[in-house]
XYZ file of C-alpha atoms in Angstrom:
695
model
C 153.727 105.639 128.369
C 152.366 102.449 126.629
C 154.087 100.741 123.726
C 152.544 100.126 120.807
C 152.919 97.613 117.418
C 152.844 98.691 114.074
C 149.917 96.119 113.510
C 147.815 97.939 116.474
C 148.261 100.885 115.108
C 147.005 99.777 111.287
C 144.939 102.871 109.696
C 141.189 103.062 110.863
C 140.417 103.146 107.199
C 140.526 99.294 106.836
C 142.448 95.748 107.619
C 145.850 96.180 106.092
C 146.727 94.524 102.660
C 150.315 94.110 104.001
C 151.275 93.787 107.971
C 154.505 93.785 109.046
C 155.518 93.195 112.794
C 158.532 92.552 114.819
C 160.269 91.693 111.758
C 164.063 90.767 112.544
C 166.765 89.753 109.782
C 170.133 88.424 109.912
C 173.206 88.279 107.928
C 175.842 85.134 108.636
C 179.476 86.794 109.556
C 182.731 85.117 110.751
C 181.429 85.978 114.018
C 178.000 84.478 113.503
C 174.703 85.562 112.693
C 174.476 89.507 113.055
C 171.539 91.349 113.621
C 170.767 93.759 110.386
C 166.835 94.776 110.864
C 165.461 94.608 114.625
C 161.589 94.919 115.604
C 160.640 96.530 111.896
C 157.052 96.939 111.770
C 155.020 98.766 109.655
C 151.513 98.129 107.505
C 149.926 99.197 104.280
C 146.713 99.340 103.463
C 144.769 98.384 99.803
C 145.087 101.652 97.625
C 147.470 103.807 100.315
C 151.072 104.925 99.424
C 153.330 104.433 102.685
C 157.009 105.959 102.203
C 160.132 104.059 104.203
C 162.694 106.646 104.074
C 166.208 106.848 106.121
C 169.465 107.131 105.180
C 171.681 104.667 103.545
C 172.683 101.488 105.794
C 168.719 102.455 107.577
C 167.229 99.057 106.993
C 164.902 100.462 104.328
C 166.314 97.798 101.232
C 166.728 94.734 103.292
C 163.341 94.943 104.667
C 161.580 95.656 101.823
C 163.840 92.459 100.047
C 162.438 90.239 103.356
C 158.994 91.171 102.197
C 159.425 89.624 99.083
C 161.322 86.655 100.045
C 164.259 88.003 97.852
C 166.955 87.963 101.002
C 169.889 85.581 99.689
C 168.923 82.045 100.709
C 172.509 81.606 102.348
C 173.804 84.418 104.406
C 170.384 85.650 105.186
C 167.662 84.626 107.277
C 164.191 85.787 108.913
C 164.983 85.502 112.269
C 161.753 86.602 114.283
C 158.649 88.672 113.465
C 155.754 88.453 110.893
C 155.223 89.569 107.420
C 151.121 89.043 106.426
C 150.302 89.641 103.156
C 146.079 89.443 103.237
C 145.378 86.422 105.005
C 149.128 84.538 103.945
C 151.614 84.926 106.414
C 154.685 85.207 104.113
C 157.574 83.790 106.126
C 156.127 80.134 106.308
C 154.928 79.611 102.817
C 157.155 77.238 100.720
C 159.071 78.792 97.752
C 157.066 77.423 95.398
C 153.904 79.626 96.647
C 156.496 82.720 97.230
C 157.171 82.563 93.660
C 153.362 82.383 92.963
C 152.980 85.560 94.726
C 156.001 87.534 93.545
C 155.752 89.040 90.418
C 151.652 88.170 90.477
C 150.436 89.956 93.539
C 153.228 91.787 94.728
C 155.892 93.306 92.535
C 159.102 95.433 92.654
C 160.857 98.045 90.974
C 164.316 98.572 91.637
C 166.606 101.953 91.733
C 168.793 100.985 88.981
C 167.070 99.794 85.962
C 169.795 98.944 83.532
C 171.229 96.300 86.011
C 167.641 94.720 86.788
C 166.611 94.921 82.910
C 168.639 92.047 81.017
C 170.797 93.235 78.268
C 170.779 90.322 76.050
C 166.541 90.042 75.673
C 164.370 92.853 74.496
C 162.209 95.037 76.299
C 158.785 93.188 75.121
C 160.713 89.620 75.647
C 161.151 90.245 79.209
C 157.826 91.957 79.942
C 156.059 88.813 78.166
C 157.914 86.322 80.203
C 156.666 87.450 83.457
C 152.709 87.332 82.183
C 154.059 83.821 80.583
C 155.072 82.364 84.145
C 152.106 83.639 86.354
C 148.731 84.164 83.636
C 149.489 80.632 81.931
C 148.929 82.259 78.227
C 150.319 81.947 74.962
C 153.170 83.959 73.027
C 150.787 85.915 71.472
C 148.541 87.316 73.868
C 151.914 87.755 76.066
C 153.571 89.780 73.664
C 150.241 92.116 73.033
C 150.536 92.364 76.901
C 153.744 93.481 76.570
C 152.229 96.291 73.870
C 149.636 97.354 75.999
C 151.552 97.581 79.266
C 154.468 99.986 77.644
C 151.693 101.984 75.763
C 150.235 102.031 79.524
C 153.199 103.637 80.970
C 153.501 105.976 78.086
C 156.326 104.613 76.183
C 155.923 106.335 72.342
C 155.270 104.049 69.306
C 155.058 100.845 72.009
C 154.239 98.411 69.408
C 157.807 99.181 67.955
C 159.782 100.028 70.686
C 158.564 96.684 72.432
C 161.076 94.752 69.924
C 164.144 97.485 71.387
C 167.157 96.539 73.932
C 167.237 98.141 77.073
C 170.248 100.106 76.091
C 168.127 101.771 73.717
C 165.882 103.103 75.943
C 166.444 106.400 78.002
C 167.122 106.561 82.102
C 163.574 107.604 82.182
C 162.361 105.040 79.703
C 163.664 102.468 81.363
C 162.566 103.483 84.309
C 159.198 103.160 83.109
C 159.725 99.486 81.276
C 160.667 98.460 85.048
C 157.169 99.650 85.969
C 155.607 98.239 83.251
C 156.873 94.592 83.864
C 156.269 95.216 87.711
C 152.353 95.854 87.067
C 152.049 93.367 83.793
C 150.307 90.834 85.726
C 147.940 94.005 88.014
C 149.876 93.085 91.180
C 147.871 94.208 94.816
C 151.184 95.595 96.160
C 153.718 97.227 94.292
C 156.900 97.803 96.546
C 158.896 100.561 94.897
C 163.026 100.722 96.094
C 164.576 104.398 94.921
C 162.976 104.391 91.581
C 163.842 108.214 91.355
C 166.888 108.473 92.938
C 169.530 107.943 89.881
C 166.998 110.412 87.591
C 166.558 114.331 86.402
C 164.250 116.188 88.118
C 162.016 116.139 85.398
C 162.093 112.535 84.972
C 161.202 111.975 88.079
C 158.275 114.267 88.334
C 157.004 112.426 84.816
C 157.428 108.633 86.794
C 155.703 110.069 90.183
C 152.928 111.064 87.938
C 152.646 107.635 86.374
C 152.739 105.842 89.396
C 150.102 108.153 90.983
C 147.720 107.832 87.840
C 148.521 103.502 87.693
C 147.546 103.653 91.140
C 144.140 105.075 90.609
C 143.675 103.055 87.438
C 144.628 100.002 89.319
C 143.985 100.622 92.542
C 147.175 99.162 93.729
C 148.899 99.780 97.057
C 152.488 100.982 97.080
C 155.430 100.835 99.709
C 157.761 103.699 98.427
C 161.525 103.094 99.369
C 163.663 106.186 100.080
C 165.760 108.759 101.518
C 164.342 112.135 99.742
C 161.517 113.635 101.774
C 160.614 115.787 98.953
C 159.504 112.952 97.089
C 157.546 111.242 100.284
C 155.834 114.615 100.157
C 154.881 114.195 97.015
C 152.990 110.716 96.680
C 152.982 109.197 100.133
C 149.621 109.079 102.571
C 151.997 107.496 105.713
C 155.409 107.395 106.417
C 158.054 104.922 107.983
C 161.066 106.331 109.529
C 163.988 103.888 109.893
C 167.363 104.360 111.538
C 169.841 101.556 111.907
C 167.914 98.908 111.497
C 164.539 100.121 113.442
C 161.388 101.741 112.790
C 161.840 105.320 115.033
C 158.582 107.283 113.826
C 155.411 106.388 111.663
C 152.774 109.056 110.615
C 150.492 110.407 108.338
C 152.570 112.370 105.573
C 151.107 116.161 106.930
C 151.257 115.357 110.343
C 154.856 113.955 110.208
C 156.180 117.414 107.924
C 154.043 119.441 110.489
C 155.234 117.868 113.847
C 158.040 115.802 113.386
C 158.159 113.528 116.751
C 161.564 112.422 116.881
C 164.638 114.508 116.378
C 166.070 112.367 113.368
C 163.366 113.066 111.487
C 163.355 116.567 112.556
C 167.123 116.400 111.987
C 166.567 115.015 108.140
C 163.809 117.306 107.549
C 166.225 120.268 108.542
C 168.962 119.204 106.475
C 167.201 119.621 103.069
C 168.886 122.607 100.615
C 164.981 123.866 100.208
C 164.906 124.620 103.976
C 167.736 126.497 104.568
C 168.290 130.252 102.938
C 170.644 130.373 100.208
C 174.598 131.703 101.154
C 174.329 130.354 104.832
C 175.346 126.737 106.069
C 173.104 123.499 105.764
C 171.842 121.549 108.977
C 174.210 118.779 109.546
C 173.572 115.522 111.310
C 176.625 114.818 113.176
C 178.368 111.722 112.497
C 176.992 108.805 110.352
C 174.438 105.531 110.584
C 176.417 103.254 113.131
C 177.119 99.851 111.175
C 174.935 97.014 112.281
C 177.965 95.316 114.248
C 178.525 98.455 116.565
C 175.120 99.483 117.511
C 175.098 101.537 120.515
C 173.040 100.882 123.347
C 170.132 102.394 124.060
C 168.868 104.858 121.591
C 170.702 103.955 118.772
C 170.315 107.633 117.565
C 171.942 108.972 121.104
C 175.322 109.403 119.393
C 174.273 111.828 117.014
C 171.053 113.407 118.704
C 171.508 117.343 120.174
C 168.429 116.399 122.955
C 170.369 113.364 124.461
C 169.958 112.508 128.190
C 171.364 110.352 130.309
C 168.659 107.753 130.407
C 168.868 107.464 126.352
C 172.053 105.319 126.848
C 170.560 102.589 129.056
C 168.325 99.710 128.007
C 166.501 99.740 124.140
C 163.596 101.985 123.980
C 160.481 100.660 122.688
C 157.722 101.991 120.185
C 155.373 104.712 121.722
C 152.044 106.431 120.480
C 152.921 109.951 119.729
C 151.234 113.310 121.386
C 149.563 114.352 117.838
C 147.774 112.077 115.609
C 147.878 108.250 115.008
C 151.512 108.247 115.256
C 154.331 106.063 117.109
C 157.822 107.318 117.829
C 160.488 105.396 119.382
C 161.708 108.433 121.764
C 162.416 108.454 125.757
C 161.854 111.778 125.391
C 158.950 112.829 122.977
C 156.158 114.204 125.240
C 158.690 116.848 126.252
C 160.181 117.865 123.439
C 158.310 119.925 120.465
C 160.095 120.008 117.296
C 159.264 122.717 115.147
C 158.391 122.251 111.269
C 161.163 122.835 109.453
C 159.771 123.260 105.800
C 160.257 126.745 104.976
C 160.231 126.274 101.135
C 156.855 128.202 101.515
C 158.371 131.489 102.746
C 159.107 134.008 100.402
C 162.492 133.980 99.281
C 164.653 137.539 100.204
C 165.547 139.685 97.215
C 168.615 138.707 96.110
C 171.675 140.244 97.430
C 173.901 142.624 94.838
C 177.349 140.988 94.724
C 180.110 143.092 93.443
C 181.190 141.564 89.603
C 183.861 139.274 90.085
C 187.170 139.249 87.868
C 186.672 136.570 85.156
C 188.832 133.686 85.992
C 187.372 131.011 83.415
C 186.206 132.063 80.071
C 184.159 129.910 77.884
C 183.374 131.515 74.282
C 182.002 129.937 71.566
C 182.854 126.162 72.922
C 181.490 123.739 70.123
C 182.020 120.152 70.257
C 180.950 116.992 67.892
C 181.026 113.425 68.444
C 181.181 111.268 65.357
C 178.502 108.263 65.477
C 179.348 104.819 63.959
C 177.425 101.738 63.121
C 178.056 98.584 61.997
C 180.690 96.090 62.506
C 183.289 98.029 60.268
C 182.307 101.421 62.556
C 181.337 103.596 59.614
C 180.437 107.270 60.150
C 176.645 107.539 59.747
C 176.719 111.307 61.341
C 177.857 113.153 64.239
C 176.061 114.510 67.390
C 176.835 117.998 68.275
C 176.778 117.935 72.003
C 178.106 121.597 72.650
C 176.647 123.976 70.641
C 177.926 127.765 70.711
C 178.659 127.829 73.921
C 179.553 130.663 76.212
C 180.155 131.301 80.413
C 182.162 132.794 82.464
C 183.112 131.709 86.072
C 184.647 134.956 88.386
C 187.548 134.571 90.949
C 186.239 133.216 93.907
C 182.610 132.820 92.351
C 180.128 129.283 92.006
C 178.199 129.342 88.994
C 175.704 126.847 88.567
C 175.791 124.502 85.513
C 171.901 122.715 85.275
C 169.741 120.716 83.170
C 168.599 117.232 82.398
C 171.043 113.975 81.654
C 171.880 114.233 77.455
C 171.921 118.460 77.734
C 175.823 118.576 77.461
C 176.888 119.564 80.827
C 180.045 117.098 81.426
C 181.119 117.542 77.957
C 181.478 121.164 78.953
C 183.487 120.406 82.534
C 186.045 118.176 79.910
C 186.173 120.869 77.403
C 187.136 123.397 80.169
C 189.521 121.347 81.264
C 190.854 119.882 77.978
C 190.333 116.882 78.684
C 188.621 117.034 75.307
C 189.243 118.874 72.400
C 186.980 121.691 71.110
C 185.862 121.674 67.750
C 185.948 125.174 68.056
C 186.216 127.879 70.791
C 187.978 129.743 73.605
C 188.652 128.350 77.188
C 190.592 131.403 78.429
C 192.064 130.637 82.397
C 193.097 133.865 83.824
C 194.062 135.805 80.804
C 195.988 132.522 79.228
C 193.987 131.181 76.209
C 194.454 127.264 76.673
C 193.619 126.322 73.533
C 197.337 127.998 72.191
C 199.158 125.842 74.711
C 201.451 123.057 73.933
C 201.124 119.939 75.857
C 203.594 120.420 78.796
C 202.083 124.221 79.107
C 198.580 122.688 79.742
C 199.940 120.257 82.066
C 202.009 122.811 84.154
C 198.540 124.961 84.180
C 196.463 122.308 85.248
C 197.356 122.618 88.784
C 195.508 125.598 88.671
C 192.281 123.577 87.684
C 190.997 120.501 89.007
C 187.541 118.379 88.672
C 185.543 116.195 91.378
C 183.373 113.500 89.651
C 179.928 112.706 90.462
C 180.956 108.679 91.437
C 184.424 109.019 93.915
C 184.109 104.919 94.193
C 184.780 104.734 90.623
C 187.302 107.902 90.303
C 189.427 106.435 93.272
C 191.255 103.071 92.449
C 189.947 100.655 94.690
C 193.838 99.220 95.152
C 195.550 102.318 96.043
C 195.324 103.764 99.992
C 193.852 107.145 100.726
C 197.368 108.569 101.395
C 198.758 107.054 97.894
C 195.568 108.249 95.841
C 195.616 112.021 97.518
C 199.213 112.333 97.104
C 199.616 110.860 93.664
C 199.729 114.709 92.195
C 201.688 115.631 94.525
C 204.484 113.281 93.357
C 203.421 114.150 89.779
C 203.449 117.912 89.694
C 205.634 118.564 92.783
C 208.094 115.228 93.004
C 207.025 115.273 96.599
C 207.176 111.513 98.276
C 208.125 110.233 101.921
C 207.553 111.882 104.820
C 206.702 115.006 102.885
C 204.048 113.818 100.721
C 202.672 112.026 104.170
C 202.611 115.586 105.436
C 200.544 117.391 102.848
C 198.078 114.447 102.527
C 197.441 114.347 106.449
C 197.136 118.146 105.912
C 194.674 118.123 103.199
C 192.364 115.050 105.281
C 192.422 117.701 108.167
C 190.821 120.178 105.477
C 188.255 118.486 104.272
C 187.229 116.998 108.017
C 188.764 113.501 108.139
C 191.565 112.333 110.225
C 195.293 111.717 109.518
C 194.618 108.239 111.107
C 192.598 107.218 108.122
C 195.468 107.381 105.201
C 196.233 103.968 105.053
C 192.578 102.848 104.479
C 191.154 101.990 101.537
C 188.263 103.835 99.476
C 186.183 100.410 100.782
C 186.264 101.282 104.078
C 184.721 104.696 103.761
C 181.030 105.944 103.425
C 180.020 107.470 100.541
C 180.154 110.977 102.152
C 183.619 110.091 103.077
C 185.071 109.321 99.872
C 183.654 112.344 98.084
C 185.859 114.273 100.964
C 188.641 112.098 99.905
C 188.300 112.970 96.045
C 187.946 116.628 97.151
C 191.106 116.544 99.304
C 192.670 115.143 96.279
C 191.512 117.930 93.465
C 192.911 120.696 96.351
C 196.204 119.174 96.765
C 197.791 120.884 94.351
C 196.309 124.446 95.436
C 194.208 125.224 92.464
C 191.952 128.231 91.547
C 189.331 126.569 90.005
C 187.604 123.582 90.936
C 184.711 121.662 88.507
C 182.193 119.939 90.409
C 180.346 117.296 88.268
C 177.262 116.030 90.143
C 179.430 115.725 93.030
C 176.132 115.022 95.578
C 173.584 113.623 93.600
C 173.921 109.659 94.990
C 174.388 111.059 98.441
C 172.070 111.000 101.263
C 170.068 114.503 102.129
C 172.214 114.564 105.786
C 175.490 113.497 103.782
C 174.765 115.836 100.899
C 174.937 118.553 103.703
C 178.044 117.881 104.969
C 180.000 118.279 101.466
C 177.951 120.994 100.420
C 178.876 123.395 103.812
C 182.502 121.860 103.160
C 182.607 123.296 99.613
C 181.432 126.681 100.930
C 183.597 126.694 104.037
C 186.559 125.942 101.659
C 185.776 128.765 99.509
C 185.940 130.977 101.917
C 189.088 129.960 103.247
C 190.581 129.528 99.862
C 189.283 131.756 97.369
C 188.373 129.029 95.175
C 186.230 129.461 92.252
C 183.413 126.788 91.678
C 181.972 125.384 88.212
C 179.075 123.042 89.888
C 177.431 120.981 87.490
C 173.823 119.328 88.846
C 170.433 118.435 87.722
C 168.942 119.540 91.213
C 168.437 123.093 91.430
C 167.722 123.637 95.343
C 171.264 122.420 95.849
C 172.573 124.591 93.288
C 170.627 127.222 94.300
C 171.780 126.796 98.021
C 175.599 126.997 96.757
C 175.803 129.070 93.450
C 176.349 133.053 93.031
C 174.822 132.531 89.300
C 172.964 129.684 87.656
C 173.390 128.453 83.749
C 170.972 126.384 82.633
C 171.630 124.311 79.712
C 169.260 122.627 76.985
C 170.572 120.335 74.369
C 173.848 121.875 74.150
C 172.998 125.543 74.531
C 172.249 127.805 77.792
C 169.133 128.766 77.059
C 169.140 131.227 80.774
C 171.714 132.526 82.367
C 171.832 135.077 85.795
C 171.981 135.387 89.322
C 171.277 132.750 91.472
C 167.730 133.878 93.152
C 166.530 135.874 90.510
C 166.511 132.490 88.090
C 165.192 130.998 91.075
C 162.450 132.933 92.144
C 161.278 134.467 88.689
C 162.420 132.025 85.735
C 162.266 133.565 82.341
C 162.713 130.342 79.891
C 159.775 127.884 79.806
C 162.583 125.169 80.333
C 164.048 126.516 83.691
C 160.274 127.033 84.509
C 159.868 123.113 84.311
C 163.132 122.484 86.226
C 161.825 124.204 89.228
C 158.635 122.781 88.969
C 159.812 119.619 89.012
C 161.795 119.949 92.292
C 159.498 118.281 95.054
C 158.831 120.751 98.178
C 159.099 119.131 101.358
C 155.587 120.121 102.448
C 152.748 117.893 101.474
C 150.490 120.626 101.434
C 152.125 123.190 99.424
C 153.485 120.356 97.053
C 150.133 118.864 95.956
C 148.345 122.320 96.051
C 150.937 123.829 93.786
C 150.664 124.339 89.817
C 153.435 121.789 88.390
C 154.347 121.444 84.960
C 155.471 117.737 83.439
C 157.185 118.075 80.543
C 156.414 115.113 78.053
C 159.126 112.910 76.661
C 162.699 113.134 76.374
C 165.220 115.331 75.371
C 165.000 115.107 71.312
C 167.894 113.139 70.169
C 170.733 115.529 69.013
C 171.488 113.547 66.085
C 168.553 115.574 64.936
C 167.675 118.431 67.027
C 164.524 120.388 66.224
C 164.989 123.721 64.085
C 164.450 127.126 65.775
C 164.294 126.564 69.493
C 165.428 123.497 70.467
C 163.153 123.281 73.562
C 160.039 124.023 71.401
C 158.505 119.922 71.008
C 158.101 120.614 74.592
C 157.065 123.820 75.512
C 153.564 124.482 76.271
C 154.358 128.489 74.979
C 155.591 127.463 71.494
C 154.897 129.546 68.850
C 154.981 129.437 65.074
C 158.625 131.442 65.084
C 159.948 129.150 67.884
C 160.018 126.548 64.302
C 161.780 128.655 62.187
C 164.271 130.772 63.994
C 166.407 130.179 67.387
C 165.974 132.737 69.537
C 168.874 134.993 69.830
C 169.907 135.626 73.680
C 167.875 138.621 75.304
C 169.278 140.350 78.026
C 166.608 141.434 80.870
C 165.965 144.275 83.528
C 166.543 141.544 86.225
C 170.229 141.311 85.362
C 169.249 137.514 83.382
C 169.655 136.569 80.120
C 167.285 134.461 78.257
C 167.243 132.815 74.823
C 163.347 132.786 74.109
C 161.013 134.467 71.662
C 158.877 135.365 74.621
C 161.631 137.825 75.397
C 162.603 139.415 72.313
C 161.885 142.781 71.186
C 160.006 141.055 68.366
C 156.638 142.516 66.976
C 154.699 139.817 68.339
C 155.233 140.801 71.732
C 155.248 144.478 71.022
C 158.506 145.001 72.411
C 158.129 144.020 75.997
C 159.747 141.237 77.591
C 157.244 139.097 79.650
C 157.878 136.977 82.932
C 156.111 133.604 82.929
C 154.616 134.421 85.959
C 153.163 137.457 83.905
C 151.577 135.391 81.514
């Protein structure tokens, strides 16, 4: 077996625009310099899109920051290796030269635009500042360029919105503004660091489509940093997989998905919810990415690898040419392992299983919630926003109901209304036959034992100053007056139940990984033995492998404890896997609800169809050949919702009646209920409800 470097494996199509070889990055610690990225090499050719993928802690972002020259001046250094951009060696040029290149020839889009944009300046000023810095033009020309760029990335009414501050933009529009700023000087290379991770699938599809079209128009190369293989299948030409600070595999995107060579790549692909049929356990990679100060000897993946042999534990493993295609792999057994492709998304789904209807546990009837809108120094009311409008939903005993929709549709408001954390303006909340709206404060507090919530970000919902034992034990002290040894025994039992050892009880939240913190949040929610668990985006911020662990945990707990879940998310692939029924919400109302497999395989509402179309498939051939619906624009403002059907302004099937009359729910033969004029008994359809597939 012959070793190769990334530079030796450059694409045959031409010389590399960016060539990284043997990169080693070290961080300063009290014990000395610690290697966090080691022997990293990859290349990006002109007009090419290369995906840099791996779990959190793999070293993706550190590698990208090293290329940009954005490592902290104190406490971090490039200890070895080469970063060549064209004919220039970026590791040896002066800071002034690097500042000229950065933003002008190489630009970067960061994951969270709200923290990257300055809230004190208008969006236009921030784009114009970049243009003036690198192009040496006047204020008027720079301002015109800012308007031009906002228009180019699809910001409507750009000449007016250029004067807005970042807080006035939606999440998708802020990401578009960041892309406009990065491309204002027409760079040759764009580094995109998780630019779609925090976005809805519909907005993600818009951003990916935008980047694809801009790449064609401007002829730039893209280094796309992500942990989502679905996105990689959609946009990338080649893939570089990183693990524990090293590159473990490189290949063309089609070859990578068809024949993964490294066990880590294979395991990541197998962990995706789209790959595993609903109601079965997701594949899980045991353990976690090791911290830089505790790297195992030999192959760094061997403690988690199901194919490990004695030779994997010895000396470091170099990169070898793979068996198939123009690829590299860091695995001693790559010639003998035949890892099967795992993308099963193209396989026709099995018919939905017939489930016996569960007795209602939670019933939400006609819920409505308005929030006042205030303006000015005196905070005078200028109107109200109807966040939830005539909302009806039932969750049965031991049933999982998925509630999906874009950000701003009202999902989290429904969660808080169901628990009476906020009070509805009208409607009923019935838990096991008891109307919670009739209970006084003391009675409600006692009934809250039966219903708990798990929030999206466990780090912000756990007290950083409290130990795990204190956080999990708090509800036991409040509701059961359990303290001391009795409390600790119950906490230890709960930690074992969620797959964490009781020896971790005295640690603080910052000492745990994201997946472990979410398990702690679940343990706290289970402390009082509830019957209903509301999960508000519990896995949206997690890596795919960690996400699989949390989903499997929820499935196991439901089986053991007969829990009911209201599972809120914007990713229909995750919701489909865990849910018995799915409810789709748009601008405060449910537009479709029904059995999970039926909604997924035969969507009746155009909005559901668009959500499903926006989910990236982990198969580059199918992903790029399938018909996709990319919704235009964002949700309309709840201050002034459209008349009639609220989705009509973004709907490809909109008719005249959609602007005049709000559709009534229609019960289909498939067991779904859909609020759409395409599925009514009106004369325009001669009484025949149609499926979107039939149209």
